[in-house]
CSV table of C-alpha atoms and ligand atoms in Angstrom, one decimal:
chain,number,residue,atom,x,y,z
A,1,MET,CA,55.4,90.3,147.8
A,2,LYS,CA,58.8,89.0,146.8
A,3,SER,CA,60.0,85.8,148.3
A,4,ASP,CA,63.2,85.8,150.4
A,5,LEU,CA,64.8,83.7,147.7
A,6,SER,CA,64.1,86.3,145.0
A,7,LYS,CA,65.3,89.0,147.3
A,8,LEU,CA,68.6,87.1,147.8
A,9,VAL,CA,68.9,86.6,144.0
A,10,GLU,CA,68.5,90.3,143.5
A,11,LEU,CA,71.0,91.0,146.3
A,12,GLN,CA,73.5,88.7,144.7
A,13,LYS,CA,73.0,90.3,141.3
A,14,THR,CA,73.6,93.7,142.9
A,15,ASP,CA,76.6,92.5,144.8
A,16,SER,CA,78.2,90.9,141.8
A,17,ARG,CA,77.7,94.0,139.8
A,18,ILE,CA,79.2,96.1,142.6
A,19,ARG,CA,82.1,93.8,142.7
A,20,GLU,CA,82.6,94.1,139.0
A,21,LEU,CA,82.3,97.9,139.0
A,22,LYS,CA,84.7,98.2,142.0
A,23,GLU,CA,87.3,96.1,140.1
A,24,ASN,CA,86.9,98.3,137.0
A,25,VAL,CA,87.3,101.5,139.0
A,26,GLU,CA,90.3,100.0,140.9
A,27,THR,CA,92.1,98.9,137.7
A,28,ALA,CA,91.3,102.1,135.8
A,29,LYS,CA,94.7,103.5,136.3
A,30,ASP,CA,96.4,100.4,134.9
A,31,ARG,CA,93.9,100.0,132.1
A,32,ARG,CA,94.4,103.7,131.1
A,33,ALA,CA,98.2,103.1,131.1
A,34,GLU,CA,97.7,100.1,128.8
A,35,LEU,CA,95.6,102.1,126.5
A,36,GLU,CA,98.2,104.8,126.3
A,37,ALA,CA,101.0,102.3,125.6
A,38,GLU,CA,98.9,100.7,122.9
A,39,PHE,CA,98.3,104.0,121.3
A,40,GLU,CA,102.0,105.0,121.6
A,41,THR,CA,103.0,101.8,119.8
A,42,HIS,CA,100.7,102.7,117.0
A,43,ALA,CA,101.6,106.4,116.9
A,44,SER,CA,105.3,105.7,117.2
A,45,SER,CA,105.4,103.9,113.9
A,46,ILE,CA,104.1,107.0,112.2
A,47,ARG,CA,106.2,109.4,114.3
A,48,GLU,CA,109.3,107.3,113.3
A,49,VAL,CA,108.6,107.9,109.6
A,50,GLN,CA,107.9,111.6,110.3
A,51,ASN,CA,111.2,111.9,112.2
A,52,LYS,CA,113.1,110.1,109.6
A,53,LYS,CA,111.8,112.6,107.0
A,54,SER,CA,112.5,115.7,109.0
A,55,ASN,CA,116.0,114.4,109.8
A,56,ALA,CA,116.7,113.9,106.2
A,57,GLU,CA,115.3,117.4,105.4
A,58,SER,CA,117.6,119.1,107.9
A,59,ARG,CA,120.6,117.1,106.8
A,60,LYS,CA,119.8,118.1,103.2
A,61,SER,CA,119.7,121.8,104.0
A,62,GLU,CA,122.9,121.4,106.1
A,63,LEU,CA,124.6,119.9,103.0
A,64,GLU,CA,123.3,122.6,100.8
A,65,ASN,CA,124.7,125.3,103.1
A,66,SER,CA,128.0,123.5,103.2
A,67,ILE,CA,128.1,123.4,99.4
A,68,GLU,CA,127.4,127.1,99.2
A,69,GLU,CA,130.3,127.7,101.5
A,70,SER,CA,132.6,125.4,99.5
A,71,LYS,CA,131.6,127.2,96.3
A,72,ALA,CA,132.5,130.6,97.9
A,73,SER,CA,135.9,129.1,98.9
A,74,LEU,CA,136.3,127.7,95.4
A,75,GLU,CA,135.9,131.2,93.9
A,76,ARG,CA,138.5,132.4,96.3
A,77,ALA,CA,140.9,129.6,95.4
A,78,ASN,CA,140.3,130.2,91.7
A,79,ARG,CA,141.3,133.8,92.2
A,80,ASN,CA,144.3,132.7,94.1
A,81,LEU,CA,145.2,130.4,91.2
A,82,THR,CA,145.2,133.3,88.7
A,83,THR,CA,147.1,135.6,90.9
A,84,ALA,CA,149.7,133.0,92.0
A,85,GLN,CA,153.1,134.5,92.3
A,86,ASP,CA,155.1,131.3,92.3
A,87,GLN,CA,154.9,127.6,91.9
A,88,LYS,CA,154.2,127.1,95.6
A,89,GLN,CA,151.2,129.4,95.7
A,90,TYR,CA,149.9,127.9,92.5
A,91,GLU,CA,150.1,124.3,93.8
A,92,ALA,CA,148.5,125.3,97.1
A,93,ALA,CA,145.6,126.8,95.2
A,94,MET,CA,145.3,123.7,93.0
A,95,ARG,CA,145.2,121.5,96.0
A,96,GLU,CA,142.5,123.6,97.6
A,97,ILE,CA,140.4,123.6,94.4
A,98,ASP,CA,140.8,119.9,94.1
A,99,SER,CA,139.8,119.2,97.7
A,100,LEU,CA,136.8,121.6,97.5
A,101,ASN,CA,135.6,120.0,94.3
A,102,LYS,CA,135.8,116.6,95.9
A,103,GLN,CA,133.9,117.8,99.0
A,104,ILE,CA,131.2,119.4,96.8
A,105,THR,CA,130.8,116.1,94.8
A,106,LYS,CA,130.6,114.1,98.0
A,107,HIS,CA,128.0,116.4,99.5
A,108,GLU,CA,126.0,116.4,96.3
A,109,THR,CA,125.9,112.6,96.4
A,110,GLU,CA,124.7,112.7,100.0
A,111,ILE,CA,122.0,115.2,99.1
A,112,LEU,CA,120.7,112.7,96.5
A,113,GLU,CA,120.6,110.0,99.2
A,114,GLN,CA,118.7,112.4,101.6
A,115,MET,CA,116.3,113.2,98.8
A,116,GLU,CA,115.6,109.6,98.3
A,117,ILE,CA,114.8,109.2,102.0
A,118,ILE,CA,112.5,112.2,101.8
A,119,ASP,CA,110.6,110.8,98.8
A,120,GLU,CA,110.4,107.4,100.4
A,121,THR,CA,109.1,108.7,103.7
A,122,GLN,CA,106.8,111.1,102.1
A,123,GLY,CA,105.3,108.2,100.1
A,124,VAL,CA,104.7,106.3,103.3
A,125,LEU,CA,103.1,109.3,104.9
A,126,ASP,CA,100.9,109.9,101.8
A,127,GLU,CA,99.8,106.3,101.9
A,128,ARG,CA,98.9,106.6,105.6
A,129,SER,CA,97.7,110.2,105.3
A,130,GLU,CA,94.3,109.5,106.8
A,131,GLU,CA,95.9,107.7,109.7
A,132,VAL,CA,98.3,110.6,110.2
A,133,ALA,CA,95.5,113.2,110.1
A,134,ASN,CA,93.4,111.3,112.5
A,135,LEU,CA,96.1,110.4,114.9
A,136,ASP,CA,95.4,113.0,117.5
A,137,SER,CA,91.6,113.0,117.1
A,138,ASP,CA,91.5,109.2,117.3
A,139,TRP,CA,93.4,109.3,120.5
A,140,GLU,CA,91.2,112.0,122.0
A,141,GLU,CA,88.1,109.9,121.0
A,142,LYS,CA,89.5,106.8,122.6
A,143,GLN,CA,90.6,108.6,125.7
A,144,SER,CA,87.3,110.4,126.2
A,145,GLY,CA,85.4,107.1,125.5
A,146,PHE,CA,87.3,105.4,128.3
A,147,GLU,CA,86.8,108.3,130.8
A,148,LYS,CA,83.1,108.4,129.9
A,149,ILE,CA,82.6,104.7,130.7
A,150,LEU,CA,84.6,105.1,133.9
A,151,ARG,CA,82.5,108.0,135.0
A,152,SER,CA,79.3,106.1,134.3
A,153,GLU,CA,80.6,103.0,136.1
A,154,LYS,CA,81.5,105.2,139.1
A,155,ARG,CA,78.0,106.7,139.1
A,156,GLU,CA,76.4,103.2,138.8
A,157,LEU,CA,78.6,101.9,141.7
A,158,LYS,CA,77.5,104.8,144.0
A,159,LYS,CA,73.9,104.2,143.1
A,160,LEU,CA,74.0,100.4,143.7
A,161,GLU,CA,75.9,100.8,146.9
A,162,SER,CA,73.2,103.1,148.2
A,163,GLU,CA,70.4,100.8,146.9
A,164,ARG,CA,72.0,97.7,148.3
A,165,ALA,CA,71.0,98.6,151.9
A,166,SER,CA,67.3,98.7,151.0
A,167,VAL,CA,67.5,95.3,149.2
A,168,PHE,CA,69.2,93.9,152.2
A,169,GLU,CA,66.7,95.4,154.6
A,170,GLY,CA,63.8,93.2,153.3
A,171,ILE,CA,65.6,90.0,154.0
A,172,ALA,CA,65.1,87.9,157.2
A,173,PRO,CA,68.1,88.5,159.6
A,174,GLN,CA,69.0,84.9,159.7
A,175,LEU,CA,69.1,84.6,156.0
A,176,ALA,CA,71.0,87.9,155.7
A,177,ALA,CA,73.6,86.5,158.1
A,178,ILE,CA,74.0,83.3,156.1
A,179,TYR,CA,74.3,85.4,152.9
A,180,ASN,CA,77.0,87.6,154.5
A,181,ARG,CA,78.9,84.7,155.8
A,182,LEU,CA,78.9,83.0,152.4
A,183,ILE,CA,79.8,86.0,150.4
A,184,THR,CA,82.8,87.0,152.6
A,185,ARG,CA,84.0,83.4,152.5
A,186,SER,CA,83.9,82.8,148.8
A,187,ARG,CA,86.7,84.0,146.6
A,188,ASP,CA,84.3,84.7,143.6
A,189,GLY,CA,81.9,86.8,145.8
A,190,LEU,CA,79.0,84.4,145.2
A,191,ALA,CA,76.6,83.4,148.0
A,192,VAL,CA,73.7,82.6,145.6
A,193,ALA,CA,74.3,80.4,142.7
A,194,GLU,CA,72.0,79.7,139.7
A,195,VAL,CA,71.3,76.1,138.8
A,196,VAL,CA,72.4,75.6,135.2
A,197,GLU,CA,71.7,72.3,133.4
A,198,GLY,CA,71.1,70.5,136.6
A,199,ALA,CA,74.3,71.7,138.3
A,200,CYS,CA,75.3,74.3,140.8
A,201,SER,CA,76.9,77.1,138.6
A,202,ALA,CA,79.3,78.0,141.4
A,203,CYS,CA,80.9,74.6,142.0
A,204,PHE,CA,79.5,72.6,139.0
A,205,MET,CA,78.3,69.8,141.2
A,206,SER,CA,75.3,68.0,139.7
A,207,LEU,CA,72.3,68.2,141.9
A,208,ARG,CA,70.0,65.4,142.9
A,209,LYS,CA,66.8,65.3,140.8
A,210,GLN,CA,64.7,65.7,143.9
A,211,MET,CA,66.5,68.9,144.8
A,212,ILE,CA,65.9,70.3,141.3
A,213,VAL,CA,62.2,69.5,141.6
A,214,LEU,CA,62.0,71.4,144.9
A,215,LEU,CA,63.9,74.4,143.5
A,216,ARG,CA,61.5,74.5,140.5
A,217,THR,CA,58.3,74.2,142.5
A,218,THR,CA,58.9,76.1,145.7
A,219,ASP,CA,60.5,79.4,146.9
A,220,GLU,CA,62.2,77.7,149.9
A,221,ILE,CA,65.8,78.2,150.6
A,222,TYR,CA,68.0,75.3,149.6
A,223,THR,CA,71.7,75.2,149.6
A,224,CYS,CA,74.2,73.3,147.5
A,225,GLU,CA,75.4,70.1,149.2
A,226,SER,CA,78.8,70.6,147.9
A,227,CYS,CA,79.6,74.3,148.3
A,228,ALA,CA,76.8,75.4,150.6
A,229,ARG,CA,75.7,78.3,148.4
A,230,ILE,CA,72.0,79.2,148.2
A,231,LEU,CA,70.6,77.8,145.0
A,232,TYR,CA,68.0,79.1,142.6
A,233,ILE,CA,66.6,78.3,139.2
A,234,ASP,CA,65.9,81.1,136.8
A,235,THR,CA,62.2,82.0,136.9
A,236,GLU,CA,61.8,81.6,133.1
A,237,GLU,CA,63.3,78.2,133.3
A,238,LYS,CA,60.9,77.5,136.2
A,239,SER,CA,57.8,78.5,134.3
A,240,GLU,CA,58.9,76.6,131.2
A,241,ALA,CA,59.3,73.5,133.4
A,242,SER,CA,55.8,73.9,134.9
A,243,ALA,CA,54.2,74.7,131.6
B,301,ZN,ZN1,77.8,74.3,144.7
């Protein structure tokens, strides 16, 4: 049969895990938001390039249309020039031709600029093509991984919470009361502390040698003189010591 001490150790392990799982479940919403923000930062650097390229493309076709229109006007102006009746009409047609030609040249220059942007951004997208292609699937994978862990943690929490009662049942009422008092009082949720390298792992106080001997050789309940937590030494360590 298990000693009270080992039952308490088991209970503490269960409670610590419950505490950890509860915190994970409670912070899931924030952690999910963090994950999304992290992904957005990553995705936005690619989206920025994609947007820049598509803006340049639509500006380019806008300019091309405008050049088409200018060329149609230019034909009209050239006709007006040949059919001019007087100096005034002739000059007006010349001015229009001049201004249309300037506009066409200006738009052609801007088209070259937009083409440079398109080439540049396409180059970046080609370089990062794998990243671009995997953007959505990576995100889905990341997200479903997160939800999968969360679901399994919720399941484990439910299971441990129902098991906890049976672990608790086997412990003497007096000890159970001490355990409960300690665990509700401590900020880290520890009522039972392992002895590590001769010190209480909860408050780091070095223990007297005599205490360590008692902990190694018996299953009695001893508490830390500093923080009052119930102490135990890992069984493997215990057997090593007695071997
Ligand atoms: Zn202590």
